[in-house]
Amino acid sequence: MLRLPSRISSTAIRRVLPWLFRAVALLLVGWYLVLLYLPAGSPAQVYGLTVPKGVGFAAIARELQQAGVIRSSLHLRLVARLRGQDRRVQAGDYRISSAMLPSQILEKLAGGQTDACKFTLPEGYSIYQAAELLEKQGIFDSEAFLAACTDQGVLHELGISAGTVEGYLFPGTYQVGFQMNEVSLVTEMVREFRRRTEKLKPLLDATGMRLGQAVTLASIIEREAVSPEEKPLIASVFLNRLRIGMPLQSDPTAIYGVKVFGGTVTKQDLQRSSPYNTYRIKGLPPGPIGNPGLEALQAVLQPAKTDYLYFVARKDGTHQFSRTLAEHNQGVDRFLKKGKKKRL
């Protein structure tokens, strides 16, 4: 009868272990290389991945594995860690094909190569101009965007008590992902407004103004000012007028929602009956006439200390400011051509 040894000698173990370690190492290297150079599927399988700001890479890898566009989340995390790309992933919308290699996926995510288009809202643009620009660039239908801007459910969700989001779409450049819709863009722009203006709250509280009033006045200043340095001066003129009950008589308010302000307003425009026309009403209009930037808002909350009541545009885009009507009329005669309407 054959007897087996009761125990394996330590010498035998020492001889086997190196081979065992080599075999395991080869298996791990093979697993790593196979997954590195073997796509999970075909180009036809594409997954829309949205990466929010601040999300961890582990969650991204798990989502891609669950979607079937990669074979192993562990493998993708390992590759990302070795390449130093796990902390460089940028937020945005991405189309990830299952035919892409892990290296290609990581390069796309870390490089911010989003499948999105850029949309820039200039300072002072109204929701109507924004809608027109979005349609012109082939991003959204103008009517659908305006519907989102006036949707009562959206306004309630965003904490806006007005009838539209006018004034609360923060000017700037946005990535419009392929999975975004009109409401998504409006929401992102309003949230950016909240984020960027949070630091102005102490100044707002000190003035005693409501946020809506400050935004409304800032929107008028934004359309009147050409030079950023003059915004506090223009703010002082309007605030001085409000203080004594003098009409603002601001050109852009007369044509809000009717046509784009181009610097010249006709006599017919000034006579138009509109709750926004500050040639026909006293005080502020019922809401903003555009979406102001941070400088215009700061100008309202920290205006220049002056006793100016008038200003008129010079030919270089700046303004002459006056304390009296006589001084103002002299400026009008000097800087405005015959036939043009007087400014303030």
CSV table of C-alpha atoms in Angstrom, one decimal:
chain,number,residue,atom,x,y,z
A,1,MET,CA,0.0,0.0,0.0
A,2,LEU,CA,1.3,3.4,-1.1
A,3,ARG,CA,1.7,5.9,1.7
A,4,LEU,CA,1.6,9.6,1.2
A,5,PRO,CA,3.9,11.8,3.1
A,6,SER,CA,2.3,13.2,6.2
A,7,ARG,CA,3.4,16.6,5.4
A,8,ILE,CA,5.1,18.6,2.7
A,9,SER,CA,8.6,19.7,3.5
A,10,SER,CA,9.3,23.4,3.8
A,11,THR,CA,11.9,23.0,1.1
A,12,ALA,CA,9.3,21.8,-1.3
A,13,ILE,CA,7.1,24.8,-0.4
A,14,ARG,CA,9.9,27.2,-1.0
A,15,ARG,CA,10.4,25.6,-4.4
A,16,VAL,CA,6.7,25.9,-5.4
A,17,LEU,CA,5.9,29.3,-4.1
A,18,PRO,CA,7.9,31.3,-6.7
A,19,TRP,CA,6.3,29.4,-9.5
A,20,LEU,CA,2.9,30.0,-7.9
A,21,PHE,CA,3.5,33.7,-7.5
A,22,ARG,CA,4.7,33.9,-11.1
A,23,ALA,CA,1.5,32.2,-12.3
A,24,VAL,CA,-0.7,34.5,-10.4
A,25,ALA,CA,1.2,37.5,-11.6
A,26,LEU,CA,1.0,36.3,-15.2
A,27,LEU,CA,-2.8,35.8,-14.8
A,28,LEU,CA,-3.2,39.4,-13.4
A,29,VAL,CA,-1.1,40.9,-16.1
A,30,GLY,CA,-3.0,38.9,-18.7
A,31,TRP,CA,-6.3,40.1,-17.2
A,32,TYR,CA,-5.1,43.7,-17.2
A,33,LEU,CA,-3.8,43.6,-20.8
A,34,VAL,CA,-6.9,41.7,-22.2
A,35,LEU,CA,-9.3,44.3,-20.7
A,36,LEU,CA,-7.0,47.1,-21.7
A,37,TYR,CA,-7.0,46.2,-25.4
A,38,LEU,CA,-10.3,44.3,-25.8
A,39,PRO,CA,-13.4,46.5,-26.2
A,40,ALA,CA,-16.5,45.4,-24.4
A,41,GLY,CA,-18.8,45.6,-27.4
A,42,SER,CA,-19.5,47.1,-30.8
A,43,PRO,CA,-19.6,50.8,-31.9
A,44,ALA,CA,-23.4,50.5,-32.2
A,45,GLN,CA,-23.7,50.4,-28.4
A,46,VAL,CA,-23.4,54.0,-27.1
A,47,TYR,CA,-24.2,55.1,-23.6
A,48,GLY,CA,-25.0,58.7,-22.6
A,49,LEU,CA,-23.0,59.4,-19.5
A,50,THR,CA,-23.6,62.5,-17.4
A,51,VAL,CA,-20.8,63.3,-15.0
A,52,PRO,CA,-22.0,65.8,-12.3
A,53,LYS,CA,-19.6,68.1,-10.6
A,54,GLY,CA,-17.8,66.5,-7.6
A,55,VAL,CA,-18.7,62.9,-8.4
A,56,GLY,CA,-16.2,60.2,-7.5
A,57,PHE,CA,-14.5,58.2,-10.2
A,58,ALA,CA,-15.6,54.9,-8.6
A,59,ALA,CA,-19.3,55.8,-9.2
A,60,ILE,CA,-18.5,56.6,-12.8
A,61,ALA,CA,-16.8,53.3,-13.4
A,62,ARG,CA,-19.7,51.3,-11.8
A,63,GLU,CA,-22.2,53.1,-14.0
A,64,LEU,CA,-20.2,52.3,-17.1
A,65,GLN,CA,-20.0,48.6,-16.1
A,66,GLN,CA,-23.7,48.4,-15.4
A,67,ALA,CA,-24.4,50.0,-18.8
A,68,GLY,CA,-22.3,47.3,-20.4
A,69,VAL,CA,-19.8,49.7,-22.1
A,70,ILE,CA,-16.8,48.4,-20.1
A,71,ARG,CA,-16.1,44.9,-18.8
A,72,SER,CA,-14.8,45.7,-15.3
A,73,SER,CA,-15.2,48.8,-13.2
A,74,LEU,CA,-12.2,47.6,-11.1
A,75,HIS,CA,-10.0,47.5,-14.2
A,76,LEU,CA,-11.0,51.0,-15.3
A,77,ARG,CA,-10.3,52.3,-11.8
A,78,LEU,CA,-6.9,50.6,-11.8
A,79,VAL,CA,-6.0,52.0,-15.2
A,80,ALA,CA,-7.2,55.5,-14.2
A,81,ARG,CA,-5.1,55.4,-11.0
A,82,LEU,CA,-2.0,54.2,-12.8
A,83,ARG,CA,-2.4,57.0,-15.4
A,84,GLY,CA,-3.2,59.6,-12.8
A,85,GLN,CA,-6.5,60.3,-14.5
A,86,ASP,CA,-9.0,59.3,-11.8
A,87,ARG,CA,-9.0,62.8,-10.2
A,88,ARG,CA,-9.0,64.7,-13.5
A,89,VAL,CA,-12.4,63.7,-14.8
A,90,GLN,CA,-14.4,66.7,-15.8
A,91,ALA,CA,-18.2,67.2,-15.4
A,92,GLY,CA,-20.3,67.1,-18.5
A,93,ASP,CA,-22.3,64.9,-20.9
A,94,TYR,CA,-20.4,62.2,-22.8
A,95,ARG,CA,-21.3,59.6,-25.4
A,96,ILE,CA,-19.3,56.5,-24.5
A,97,SER,CA,-19.2,53.6,-27.0
A,98,SER,CA,-18.6,50.0,-25.9
A,99,ALA,CA,-16.1,49.8,-28.7
A,100,MET,CA,-13.8,52.3,-27.0
A,101,LEU,CA,-10.7,51.2,-25.1
A,102,PRO,CA,-10.3,52.1,-21.5
A,103,SER,CA,-7.5,54.5,-22.4
A,104,GLN,CA,-9.8,56.2,-24.9
A,105,ILE,CA,-12.6,56.5,-22.4
A,106,LEU,CA,-10.3,58.0,-19.8
A,107,GLU,CA,-8.7,60.5,-22.2
A,108,LYS,CA,-12.2,61.7,-23.1
A,109,LEU,CA,-13.4,62.1,-19.5
A,110,ALA,CA,-10.1,63.6,-18.2
A,111,GLY,CA,-9.8,65.9,-21.2
A,112,GLY,CA,-13.4,67.2,-20.9
A,113,GLN,CA,-14.2,66.1,-24.4
A,114,THR,CA,-17.9,66.4,-23.8
A,115,ASP,CA,-20.5,65.8,-26.5
A,116,ALA,CA,-22.0,69.2,-25.9
A,117,CYS,CA,-22.2,72.6,-27.6
A,118,LYS,CA,-21.3,75.9,-26.0
A,119,PHE,CA,-23.9,78.6,-25.5
A,120,THR,CA,-22.9,82.1,-24.4
A,121,LEU,CA,-25.5,84.5,-22.9
A,122,PRO,CA,-24.1,88.0,-23.2
A,123,GLU,CA,-24.7,90.4,-20.3
A,124,GLY,CA,-28.0,92.3,-20.6
A,125,TYR,CA,-29.6,89.9,-23.1
A,126,SER,CA,-33.3,89.3,-22.4
A,127,ILE,CA,-35.0,85.9,-22.5
A,128,TYR,CA,-36.3,86.8,-25.9
A,129,GLN,CA,-32.8,87.5,-27.3
A,130,ALA,CA,-31.5,84.3,-25.6
A,131,ALA,CA,-34.3,82.3,-27.2
A,132,GLU,CA,-33.5,83.8,-30.6
A,133,LEU,CA,-29.7,83.0,-30.2
A,134,LEU,CA,-30.4,79.4,-29.1
A,135,GLU,CA,-32.5,78.8,-32.1
A,136,LYS,CA,-30.0,80.5,-34.5
A,137,GLN,CA,-27.3,78.2,-33.2
A,138,GLY,CA,-29.5,75.2,-33.6
A,139,ILE,CA,-29.5,74.3,-29.9
A,140,PHE,CA,-33.2,74.8,-28.9
A,141,ASP,CA,-36.4,76.0,-30.4
A,142,SER,CA,-37.0,79.6,-29.4
A,143,GLU,CA,-40.7,79.0,-28.4
A,144,ALA,CA,-39.8,75.9,-26.3
A,145,PHE,CA,-37.1,77.9,-24.5
A,146,LEU,CA,-39.5,80.8,-23.8
A,147,ALA,CA,-42.1,78.3,-22.5
A,148,ALA,CA,-39.5,77.0,-20.1
A,149,CYS,CA,-38.7,80.5,-19.0
A,150,THR,CA,-42.4,81.1,-18.1
A,151,ASP,CA,-43.3,77.7,-16.8
A,152,GLN,CA,-44.9,78.2,-13.4
A,153,GLY,CA,-43.8,74.8,-12.1
A,154,VAL,CA,-40.2,75.6,-13.0
A,155,LEU,CA,-40.4,79.1,-11.5
A,156,HIS,CA,-41.8,77.6,-8.2
A,157,GLU,CA,-39.0,75.0,-8.2
A,158,LEU,CA,-36.4,77.7,-8.6
A,159,GLY,CA,-37.9,79.9,-5.9
A,160,ILE,CA,-38.8,82.8,-8.3
A,161,SER,CA,-42.0,84.5,-7.5
A,162,ALA,CA,-42.1,86.5,-10.8
A,163,GLY,CA,-43.9,85.5,-14.0
A,164,THR,CA,-40.6,84.7,-15.8
A,165,VAL,CA,-37.0,83.9,-15.1
A,166,GLU,CA,-36.0,87.2,-16.7
A,167,GLY,CA,-33.1,88.7,-14.8
A,168,TYR,CA,-32.1,85.4,-13.1
A,169,LEU,CA,-30.3,83.8,-16.1
A,170,PHE,CA,-26.7,84.5,-15.2
A,171,PRO,CA,-24.7,85.7,-18.3
A,172,GLY,CA,-21.8,83.4,-19.2
A,173,THR,CA,-20.8,80.4,-21.2
A,174,TYR,CA,-22.6,77.0,-20.7
A,175,GLN,CA,-22.1,73.5,-21.9
A,176,VAL,CA,-25.4,72.3,-23.3
A,177,GLY,CA,-25.2,68.5,-23.2
A,178,PHE,CA,-27.0,66.3,-25.6
A,179,GLN,CA,-29.2,65.1,-22.7
A,180,MET,CA,-30.2,68.6,-21.6
A,181,ASN,CA,-33.5,70.2,-22.5
A,182,GLU,CA,-34.7,73.8,-22.2
A,183,VAL,CA,-35.7,73.4,-18.6
A,184,SER,CA,-32.3,71.9,-17.7
A,185,LEU,CA,-30.5,74.9,-19.2
A,186,VAL,CA,-32.8,77.4,-17.5
A,187,THR,CA,-32.3,75.6,-14.2
A,188,GLU,CA,-28.5,75.6,-14.6
A,189,MET,CA,-28.4,79.3,-15.4
A,190,VAL,CA,-30.6,80.3,-12.5
A,191,ARG,CA,-28.5,78.1,-10.1
A,192,GLU,CA,-25.4,79.9,-11.4
A,193,PHE,CA,-27.1,83.2,-10.7
A,194,ARG,CA,-27.7,82.1,-7.1
A,195,ARG,CA,-24.2,80.8,-6.7
A,196,ARG,CA,-22.5,83.9,-8.1
A,197,THR,CA,-24.7,86.4,-6.2
A,198,GLU,CA,-24.6,84.8,-2.8
A,199,LYS,CA,-21.8,87.0,-1.7
A,200,LEU,CA,-23.9,90.1,-2.5
A,201,LYS,CA,-26.5,89.3,0.1
A,202,PRO,CA,-25.0,91.4,2.9
A,203,LEU,CA,-24.9,94.4,0.5
A,204,LEU,CA,-28.5,93.8,-0.5
A,205,ASP,CA,-29.7,93.6,3.1
A,206,ALA,CA,-27.9,96.9,3.8
A,207,THR,CA,-29.7,98.8,1.1
A,208,GLY,CA,-33.2,97.6,2.2
A,209,MET,CA,-34.0,96.7,-1.4
A,210,ARG,CA,-35.7,93.4,-2.4
A,211,LEU,CA,-33.7,91.2,-4.7
A,212,GLY,CA,-36.2,91.6,-7.5
A,213,GLN,CA,-35.8,95.4,-7.3
A,214,ALA,CA,-32.1,95.2,-7.4
A,215,VAL,CA,-32.1,92.9,-10.4
A,216,THR,CA,-34.6,95.1,-12.2
A,217,LEU,CA,-32.5,98.2,-11.8
A,218,ALA,CA,-29.3,96.3,-12.7
A,219,SER,CA,-30.9,95.1,-15.9
A,220,ILE,CA,-31.6,98.7,-16.9
A,221,ILE,CA,-28.1,99.8,-16.0
A,222,GLU,CA,-26.7,96.8,-18.0
A,223,ARG,CA,-28.5,98.0,-21.2
A,224,GLU,CA,-27.5,101.7,-20.7
A,225,ALA,CA,-23.8,101.2,-19.9
A,226,VAL,CA,-21.1,100.7,-22.5
A,227,SER,CA,-18.1,101.2,-20.2
A,228,PRO,CA,-18.1,99.0,-17.1
A,229,GLU,CA,-16.5,101.8,-15.1
A,230,GLU,CA,-19.6,103.9,-15.6
A,231,LYS,CA,-22.1,101.5,-14.2
A,232,PRO,CA,-21.8,102.9,-10.6
A,233,LEU,CA,-22.4,106.4,-12.0
A,234,ILE,CA,-25.4,105.4,-14.0
A,235,ALA,CA,-26.7,103.5,-10.9
A,236,SER,CA,-26.4,106.8,-9.0
A,237,VAL,CA,-28.4,108.7,-11.5
A,238,PHE,CA,-31.3,106.2,-11.4
A,239,LEU,CA,-31.2,105.9,-7.6
A,240,ASN,CA,-31.2,109.7,-7.3
A,241,ARG,CA,-34.3,109.9,-9.6
A,242,LEU,CA,-36.1,107.2,-7.7
A,243,ARG,CA,-35.4,109.0,-4.4
A,244,ILE,CA,-37.1,112.2,-5.6
A,245,GLY,CA,-39.9,110.5,-7.6
A,246,MET,CA,-38.5,111.5,-11.0
A,247,PRO,CA,-39.2,109.1,-13.9
A,248,LEU,CA,-36.2,107.0,-15.0
A,249,GLN,CA,-36.8,107.7,-18.7
A,250,SER,CA,-34.6,104.8,-19.8
A,251,ASP,CA,-34.7,104.0,-23.5
A,252,PRO,CA,-34.4,100.2,-23.3
A,253,THR,CA,-37.4,100.0,-21.0
A,254,ALA,CA,-39.6,101.5,-23.7
A,255,ILE,CA,-39.0,98.7,-26.2
A,256,TYR,CA,-38.7,95.7,-23.9
A,257,GLY,CA,-40.3,92.6,-25.4
A,258,VAL,CA,-40.9,94.5,-28.7
A,259,LYS,CA,-37.6,94.9,-30.4
A,260,VAL,CA,-33.9,94.8,-29.6
A,261,PHE,CA,-32.4,98.0,-28.1
A,262,GLY,CA,-29.9,99.4,-30.6
A,263,GLY,CA,-29.1,102.7,-29.0
A,264,THR,CA,-31.8,104.8,-30.8
A,265,VAL,CA,-35.4,104.9,-29.8
A,266,THR,CA,-38.1,106.5,-31.8
A,267,LYS,CA,-40.8,109.0,-30.6
A,268,GLN,CA,-43.4,106.2,-31.2
A,269,ASP,CA,-41.4,103.9,-28.9
A,270,LEU,CA,-41.5,106.4,-26.1
A,271,GLN,CA,-45.2,106.8,-26.4
A,272,ARG,CA,-45.9,103.1,-26.4
A,273,SER,CA,-48.2,102.0,-23.6
A,274,SER,CA,-46.3,99.4,-21.6
A,275,PRO,CA,-45.9,98.7,-17.9
A,276,TYR,CA,-42.1,98.6,-18.6
A,277,ASN,CA,-41.9,102.0,-20.3
A,278,THR,CA,-40.3,104.3,-17.8
A,279,TYR,CA,-41.3,107.3,-19.9
A,280,ARG,CA,-44.9,106.4,-19.1
A,281,ILE,CA,-44.6,105.1,-15.6
A,282,LYS,CA,-42.8,106.3,-12.4
A,283,GLY,CA,-40.5,104.1,-10.4
A,284,LEU,CA,-39.2,100.7,-11.5
A,285,PRO,CA,-40.9,98.6,-14.1
A,286,PRO,CA,-42.6,95.4,-12.8
A,287,GLY,CA,-39.6,93.3,-13.5
A,288,PRO,CA,-36.1,93.1,-15.2
A,289,ILE,CA,-35.7,93.9,-18.9
A,290,GLY,CA,-32.7,91.6,-19.3
A,291,ASN,CA,-30.2,89.5,-17.5
A,292,PRO,CA,-27.5,91.6,-15.8
A,293,GLY,CA,-24.0,90.6,-14.9
A,294,LEU,CA,-22.3,90.8,-11.6
A,295,GLU,CA,-20.8,94.3,-12.1
A,296,ALA,CA,-24.3,95.8,-12.8
A,297,LEU,CA,-25.7,94.2,-9.7
A,298,GLN,CA,-22.7,95.5,-7.6
A,299,ALA,CA,-23.3,99.0,-9.1
A,300,VAL,CA,-26.8,99.0,-7.7
A,301,LEU,CA,-25.7,97.9,-4.3
A,302,GLN,CA,-22.6,100.1,-4.2
A,303,PRO,CA,-23.4,103.1,-6.5
A,304,ALA,CA,-21.2,106.1,-6.9
A,305,LYS,CA,-22.0,108.9,-4.5
A,306,THR,CA,-23.2,111.7,-6.7
A,307,ASP,CA,-26.0,114.2,-7.2
A,308,TYR,CA,-26.3,113.5,-10.9
A,309,LEU,CA,-29.8,113.4,-12.4
A,310,TYR,CA,-28.9,113.2,-16.1
A,311,PHE,CA,-26.5,111.6,-18.6
A,312,VAL,CA,-26.0,111.8,-22.3
A,313,ALA,CA,-24.0,109.5,-24.6
A,314,ARG,CA,-20.8,110.9,-26.1
A,315,LYS,CA,-19.7,109.7,-29.5
A,316,ASP,CA,-17.0,107.4,-28.0
A,317,GLY,CA,-19.6,105.3,-26.0
A,318,THR,CA,-19.0,107.0,-22.7
A,319,HIS,CA,-21.4,109.4,-21.1
A,320,GLN,CA,-21.5,113.0,-19.8
A,321,PHE,CA,-23.2,113.2,-16.4
A,322,SER,CA,-25.0,116.4,-15.3
A,323,ARG,CA,-26.6,117.7,-12.2
A,324,THR,CA,-29.0,120.2,-13.8
A,325,LEU,CA,-31.3,120.2,-16.8
A,326,ALA,CA,-29.4,123.2,-18.2
A,327,GLU,CA,-26.1,121.3,-18.1
A,328,HIS,CA,-27.7,118.2,-19.6
A,329,ASN,CA,-29.1,120.2,-22.5
A,330,GLN,CA,-25.7,121.6,-23.3
A,331,GLY,CA,-24.4,118.1,-23.4
A,332,VAL,CA,-27.2,117.0,-25.7
A,333,ASP,CA,-26.5,119.9,-28.1
A,334,ARG,CA,-22.8,119.0,-28.1
A,335,PHE,CA,-22.9,115.2,-28.4
A,336,LEU,CA,-26.2,114.3,-30.2
A,337,LYS,CA,-26.8,114.9,-33.8
A,338,LYS,CA,-29.8,116.9,-34.9
A,339,GLY,CA,-33.0,114.7,-35.0
A,340,LYS,CA,-31.8,112.2,-32.4
A,341,LYS,CA,-33.8,111.7,-29.2
A,342,LYS,CA,-32.4,113.2,-26.0
A,343,ARG,CA,-31.1,110.8,-23.5
A,344,LEU,CA,-32.4,111.2,-19.9
